[in-house]
mmCIF file of C-alpha atoms in Angstrom:
data_model
loop_
_atom_site.group_PDB
_atom_site.id
_atom_site.type_symbol
_atom_site.label_atom_id
_atom_site.label_comp_id
_atom_site.label_asym_id
_atom_site.label_seq_id
_atom_site.Cartn_x
_atom_site.Cartn_y
_atom_site.Cartn_z
ATOM 1 C CA MET A 1 -12.637 10.345 11.104
ATOM 2 C CA ILE A 2 -10.872 7.128 11.169
ATOM 3 C CA LEU A 3 -8.682 5.491 8.798
ATOM 4 C CA TYR A 4 -7.789 2.609 8.410
ATOM 5 C CA VAL A 5 -4.791 2.039 6.096
ATOM 6 C CA VAL A 6 -3.723 -1.538 5.037
ATOM 7 C CA ARG A 7 -1.114 -2.741 2.263
ATOM 8 C CA HIS A 8 -2.886 -6.217 0.474
ATOM 9 C CA GLY A 9 -1.744 -9.237 0.713
ATOM 10 C CA GLU A 10 0.421 -11.531 0.078
ATOM 11 C CA THR A 11 0.954 -12.464 -4.430
ATOM 12 C CA ASP A 12 3.474 -14.686 -5.417
ATOM 13 C CA TRP A 13 5.331 -11.701 -7.332
ATOM 14 C CA ASN A 14 6.005 -10.645 -4.480
ATOM 15 C CA ARG A 15 7.122 -14.018 -2.604
ATOM 16 C CA ALA A 16 8.913 -14.461 -5.506
ATOM 17 C CA HIS A 17 10.966 -10.481 -5.744
ATOM 18 C CA LYS A 18 9.224 -9.622 -8.810
ATOM 19 C CA VAL A 19 8.614 -6.128 -9.460
ATOM 20 C CA GLN A 20 4.778 -5.242 -9.924
ATOM 21 C CA GLY A 21 3.446 -1.904 -9.792
ATOM 22 C CA HIS A 22 0.236 -1.315 -12.538
ATOM 23 C CA THR A 23 0.431 -5.349 -12.715
ATOM 24 C CA ASP A 24 -2.644 -6.789 -12.201
ATOM 25 C CA ILE A 25 -1.318 -9.641 -10.293
ATOM 26 C CA PRO A 26 -3.845 -11.508 -7.716
ATOM 27 C CA LEU A 27 -3.373 -12.526 -4.460
ATOM 28 C CA ASN A 28 -2.312 -15.958 -3.394
ATOM 29 C CA ASN A 29 -3.862 -18.005 -1.228
ATOM 30 C CA TYR A 30 -1.206 -17.053 1.756
ATOM 31 C CA GLY A 31 -2.247 -13.387 0.827
ATOM 32 C CA ARG A 32 -5.642 -14.780 1.007
ATOM 33 C CA HIS A 33 -5.689 -16.150 4.223
ATOM 34 C CA LEU A 34 -3.505 -12.663 6.066
ATOM 35 C CA ALA A 35 -6.334 -11.636 4.712
ATOM 36 C CA ARG A 36 -8.835 -13.244 6.631
ATOM 37 C CA GLU A 37 -6.638 -13.136 9.466
ATOM 38 C CA THR A 38 -6.956 -9.218 8.985
ATOM 39 C CA ALA A 39 -10.752 -9.291 8.837
ATOM 40 C CA GLU A 40 -10.732 -11.054 11.766
ATOM 41 C CA GLY A 41 -8.616 -8.807 13.397
ATOM 42 C CA MET A 42 -10.961 -6.368 12.489
ATOM 43 C CA LYS A 43 -14.069 -7.497 12.681
ATOM 44 C CA ASN A 44 -15.160 -5.734 16.545
ATOM 45 C CA LEU A 45 -14.544 -2.252 13.708
ATOM 46 C CA LYS A 46 -16.969 -0.239 12.572
ATOM 47 C CA ILE A 47 -16.382 0.572 9.052
ATOM 48 C CA ASP A 48 -18.902 3.201 7.273
ATOM 49 C CA LEU A 49 -17.566 2.983 3.692
ATOM 50 C CA ALA A 50 -13.697 1.752 1.273
ATOM 51 C CA TYR A 51 -11.321 2.834 -1.023
ATOM 52 C CA THR A 52 -9.093 0.375 -2.435
ATOM 53 C CA SER A 53 -7.517 0.959 -5.710
ATOM 54 C CA PRO A 54 -8.270 -0.509 -8.775
ATOM 55 C CA LEU A 55 -5.737 -3.165 -9.030
ATOM 56 C CA SER A 56 -6.904 -6.818 -7.688
ATOM 57 C CA ARG A 57 -4.447 -7.819 -5.648
ATOM 58 C CA ALA A 58 -5.611 -4.234 -3.224
ATOM 59 C CA LYS A 59 -9.281 -4.732 -4.055
ATOM 60 C CA GLU A 60 -9.635 -8.672 -2.656
ATOM 61 C CA THR A 61 -8.198 -7.950 0.027
ATOM 62 C CA ALA A 62 -10.981 -5.318 1.076
ATOM 63 C CA GLU A 63 -13.559 -7.450 0.145
ATOM 64 C CA ILE A 64 -11.921 -10.567 2.095
ATOM 65 C CA ILE A 65 -12.022 -7.260 5.093
ATOM 66 C CA LEU A 66 -15.408 -6.304 4.680
ATOM 67 C CA ALA A 67 -17.389 -9.836 4.231
ATOM 68 C CA GLY A 68 -20.687 -9.845 5.600
ATOM 69 C CA ARG A 69 -20.639 -6.229 5.871
ATOM 70 C CA ASN A 70 -22.790 -4.033 3.681
ATOM 71 C CA ILE A 71 -20.476 -1.761 2.777
ATOM 72 C CA PRO A 72 -19.759 0.381 -0.548
ATOM 73 C CA LEU A 73 -16.612 -0.461 -1.821
ATOM 74 C CA ILE A 74 -14.738 2.487 -3.995
ATOM 75 C CA GLU A 75 -12.355 2.436 -6.219
ATOM 76 C CA ASP A 76 -9.919 5.051 -6.789
ATOM 77 C CA SER A 77 -7.120 5.327 -9.187
ATOM 78 C CA ARG A 78 -4.440 7.996 -7.026
ATOM 79 C CA ILE A 79 -4.233 5.024 -4.519
ATOM 80 C CA GLU A 80 -2.738 2.998 -7.338
ATOM 81 C CA GLU A 81 0.827 0.935 -6.732
ATOM 82 C CA PHE A 82 3.700 3.228 -7.525
ATOM 83 C CA SER A 83 3.740 2.272 -12.247
ATOM 84 C CA PHE A 84 7.399 0.936 -12.548
ATOM 85 C CA GLY A 85 7.339 0.704 -15.998
ATOM 86 C CA ASN A 86 9.293 -1.722 -18.134
ATOM 87 C CA TYR A 87 10.901 -2.820 -14.861
ATOM 88 C CA GLU A 88 7.642 -4.698 -13.802
ATOM 89 C CA GLY A 89 8.314 -8.392 -14.489
ATOM 90 C CA MET A 90 11.442 -7.795 -13.571
ATOM 91 C CA TYR A 91 12.986 -10.447 -10.598
ATOM 92 C CA CYS A 92 14.557 -8.143 -8.625
ATOM 93 C CA GLY A 93 15.488 -10.083 -5.764
ATOM 94 C CA GLY A 94 15.900 -14.002 -4.259
ATOM 95 C CA ASP A 95 17.260 -17.254 -6.804
ATOM 96 C CA ASN A 96 16.489 -16.036 -10.081
ATOM 97 C CA LYS A 97 17.487 -11.456 -9.466
ATOM 98 C CA ASP A 98 17.696 -10.551 -12.895
ATOM 99 C CA PRO A 99 22.167 -9.196 -13.650
ATOM 100 C CA LYS A 100 19.917 -5.870 -14.771
ATOM 101 C CA SER A 101 18.284 -5.650 -11.786
ATOM 102 C CA ALA A 102 20.796 -3.424 -9.635
ATOM 103 C CA ASP A 103 19.139 -0.027 -11.415
ATOM 104 C CA PHE A 104 15.227 -0.805 -9.783
ATOM 105 C CA ASN A 105 16.738 -1.622 -5.945
ATOM 106 C CA ARG A 106 18.417 2.081 -6.346
ATOM 107 C CA PHE A 107 14.563 2.593 -5.689
ATOM 108 C CA PHE A 108 15.226 1.167 -2.464
ATOM 109 C CA THR A 109 18.659 1.140 -2.104
ATOM 110 C CA ASP A 110 19.484 4.714 -2.745
ATOM 111 C CA THR A 111 16.121 6.249 -3.620
ATOM 112 C CA GLU A 112 17.249 9.726 -4.376
ATOM 113 C CA ASN A 113 19.045 8.574 -7.436
ATOM 114 C CA TYR A 114 16.520 6.020 -8.941
ATOM 115 C CA ILE A 115 15.627 7.031 -12.487
ATOM 116 C CA PRO A 116 12.348 5.127 -13.347
ATOM 117 C CA PRO A 117 12.198 4.199 -16.850
ATOM 118 C CA SER A 118 10.261 6.225 -20.025
ATOM 119 C CA ASP A 119 6.826 4.293 -19.737
ATOM 120 C CA GLY A 120 7.530 5.250 -15.411
ATOM 121 C CA GLU A 121 6.220 6.753 -12.696
ATOM 122 C CA SER A 122 8.588 9.601 -10.653
ATOM 123 C CA ILE A 123 8.004 9.132 -7.050
ATOM 124 C CA PRO A 124 7.208 13.329 -6.715
ATOM 125 C CA HIS A 125 4.491 12.328 -8.657
ATOM 126 C CA LEU A 126 3.176 9.467 -6.556
ATOM 127 C CA TYR A 127 3.681 11.992 -3.325
ATOM 128 C CA GLU A 128 1.422 14.323 -5.323
ATOM 129 C CA ARG A 129 -1.166 12.022 -6.585
ATOM 130 C CA THR A 130 -1.695 10.241 -2.813
ATOM 131 C CA GLY A 131 -1.717 13.639 -1.497
ATOM 132 C CA ASP A 132 -4.424 14.380 -3.695
ATOM 133 C CA PHE A 133 -5.960 11.152 -2.590
ATOM 134 C CA LEU A 134 -5.784 12.353 0.673
ATOM 135 C CA ALA A 135 -6.827 15.851 0.544
ATOM 136 C CA TRP A 136 -9.250 15.508 -0.873
ATOM 137 C CA LEU A 137 -10.201 12.771 1.252
ATOM 138 C CA CYS A 138 -9.898 14.506 5.175
ATOM 139 C CA LYS A 139 -11.813 17.591 3.777
ATOM 140 C CA LYS A 140 -15.108 16.032 2.400
ATOM 141 C CA GLU A 141 -18.097 17.319 4.995
ATOM 142 C CA GLU A 142 -20.307 14.157 5.086
ATOM 143 C CA LEU A 143 -17.420 11.782 6.039
ATOM 144 C CA GLN A 144 -16.359 14.219 8.654
ATOM 145 C CA ASP A 145 -17.556 11.470 11.363
ATOM 146 C CA LYS A 146 -16.206 7.977 9.639
ATOM 147 C CA SER A 147 -14.045 5.222 9.753
ATOM 148 C CA ILE A 148 -12.992 4.230 6.932
ATOM 149 C CA LEU A 149 -10.549 1.741 5.341
ATOM 150 C CA VAL A 150 -7.953 2.293 2.568
ATOM 151 C CA SER A 151 -6.634 -0.388 0.751
ATOM 152 C CA THR A 152 -3.636 -0.008 -1.425
ATOM 153 C CA HIS A 153 0.265 -0.437 -2.040
ATOM 154 C CA GLY A 154 3.856 -1.111 -0.210
ATOM 155 C CA ALA A 155 4.701 2.879 -1.898
ATOM 156 C CA ALA A 156 1.172 4.236 -2.496
ATOM 157 C CA MET A 157 0.817 3.373 1.211
ATOM 158 C CA THR A 158 4.321 4.818 2.263
ATOM 159 C CA ALA A 159 3.791 8.092 -0.062
ATOM 160 C CA LEU A 160 0.211 8.639 2.289
ATOM 161 C CA LEU A 161 1.864 7.734 5.619
ATOM 162 C CA ASN A 162 5.297 9.965 4.761
ATOM 163 C CA ARG A 163 3.390 13.116 4.064
ATOM 164 C CA ILE A 164 1.392 12.272 7.515
ATOM 165 C CA LYS A 165 4.621 12.722 8.708
ATOM 166 C CA GLY A 166 5.951 15.355 7.649
ATOM 167 C CA ASN A 167 8.092 13.774 5.280
ATOM 168 C CA LEU A 168 8.088 14.241 1.469
ATOM 169 C CA SER A 169 11.777 13.959 0.694
ATOM 170 C CA VAL A 170 12.961 11.877 -1.945
ATOM 171 C CA ALA A 171 15.832 10.929 -0.344
ATOM 172 C CA GLY A 172 14.140 9.291 3.035
ATOM 173 C CA PHE A 173 11.306 8.217 0.942
ATOM 174 C CA TRP A 174 11.590 3.742 2.788
ATOM 175 C CA ARG A 175 12.918 6.129 6.270
ATOM 176 C CA ASP A 176 10.594 3.230 8.006
ATOM 177 C CA GLU A 177 10.807 0.310 5.089
ATOM 178 C CA VAL A 178 8.363 -1.168 4.030
ATOM 179 C CA PRO A 179 4.857 -2.163 5.977
ATOM 180 C CA PRO A 180 4.443 -5.585 5.615
ATOM 181 C CA ASN A 181 1.303 -7.436 3.640
ATOM 182 C CA CYS A 182 -1.403 -6.728 5.679
ATOM 183 C CA ALA A 183 -0.080 -4.415 7.717
ATOM 184 C CA VAL A 184 -2.226 -1.910 8.989
ATOM 185 C CA THR A 185 -1.834 1.994 10.059
ATOM 186 C CA ILE A 186 -4.853 3.977 12.136
ATOM 187 C CA VAL A 187 -5.161 8.276 10.858
ATOM 188 C CA GLU A 188 -7.576 9.457 13.063
ATOM 189 C CA VAL A 189 -9.176 12.726 10.976
ATOM 190 C CA ALA A 190 -9.868 16.234 12.703
ATOM 191 C CA GLU A 191 -10.503 19.178 11.059
ATOM 192 C CA GLY A 192 -8.474 18.429 8.204
ATOM 193 C CA THR A 193 -5.495 17.406 9.912
ATOM 194 C CA PRO A 194 -4.687 13.638 9.759
ATOM 195 C CA VAL A 195 -2.493 12.146 12.528
ATOM 196 C CA ILE A 196 -1.223 9.005 12.890
ATOM 197 C CA LYS A 197 -2.378 6.996 16.539
ATOM 198 C CA LYS A 198 -1.064 3.265 15.529
ATOM 199 C CA GLU A 199 1.060 2.749 12.705
ATOM 200 C CA GLY A 200 1.944 -0.980 10.841
ATOM 201 C CA VAL A 201 -0.749 -3.095 13.205
ATOM 202 C CA ILE A 202 -0.826 -6.841 12.312
ATOM 203 C CA TYR A 203 -3.976 -9.347 13.060
ATOM 204 C CA TYR A 204 -2.391 -12.555 11.772
ATOM 205 C CA LYS A 205 -0.247 -14.527 14.647
ATOM 206 C CA GLU A 206 2.913 -15.036 11.131
ATOM 207 C CA LYS A 207 6.188 -13.368 11.689
ATOM 208 C CA VAL A 208 6.603 -11.235 8.706
ATOM 209 C CA LYS A 209 10.357 -10.587 7.832
ATOM 210 C CA PRO A 210 10.587 -6.564 6.603
ATOM 211 C CA TRP A 211 10.592 -7.415 3.107
ATOM 212 C CA LYS A 212 14.067 -5.018 1.319
ATOM 213 C CA ALA A 213 15.535 -5.325 -2.147
ATOM 214 C CA CYS A 214 18.783 -8.414 -2.007
#
């Protein structure tokens, strides 16, 4: 089994440093451009089926990458983005930065001490649900010879990759930073065990700076 794990393209909220989480924000035109460039770079790769987060930014990214191919696209809420509860919609950086955003920004700068709001999700829960998806997928006998696109989000993708690396630390969650929009990580699964072969593959020409809270 080969997995192509991709983060969605850019949205207006990404650009504005607004907290997205479960809020269903669509790709912007630049995000669609990044997805089309990624599709061009992946056009000769065999892909048999795809799993996507139900959120439209991940789903449209997968649709663009798979355009012109007759490939099933299956929604799975286990790879949906992290829920930030009532932090969603807050400006956490940039010119409009909310003065109360320091508590939220611990999610990036001091993850061990991040306290989710009452209607939000914890990092251990994110590890649990994304890990359940990964284990389930890797064990499916009928998919062992398949190549699969997995379209997801920055935090959910990080949780998936951390698990493959054997890192389930909360404090070290962002050890390898936020994956850029449309970055692809290639994972090989043999006898149910996933191994990362290439991480952070970029198929577009633009230079993208790592996203950081500011």
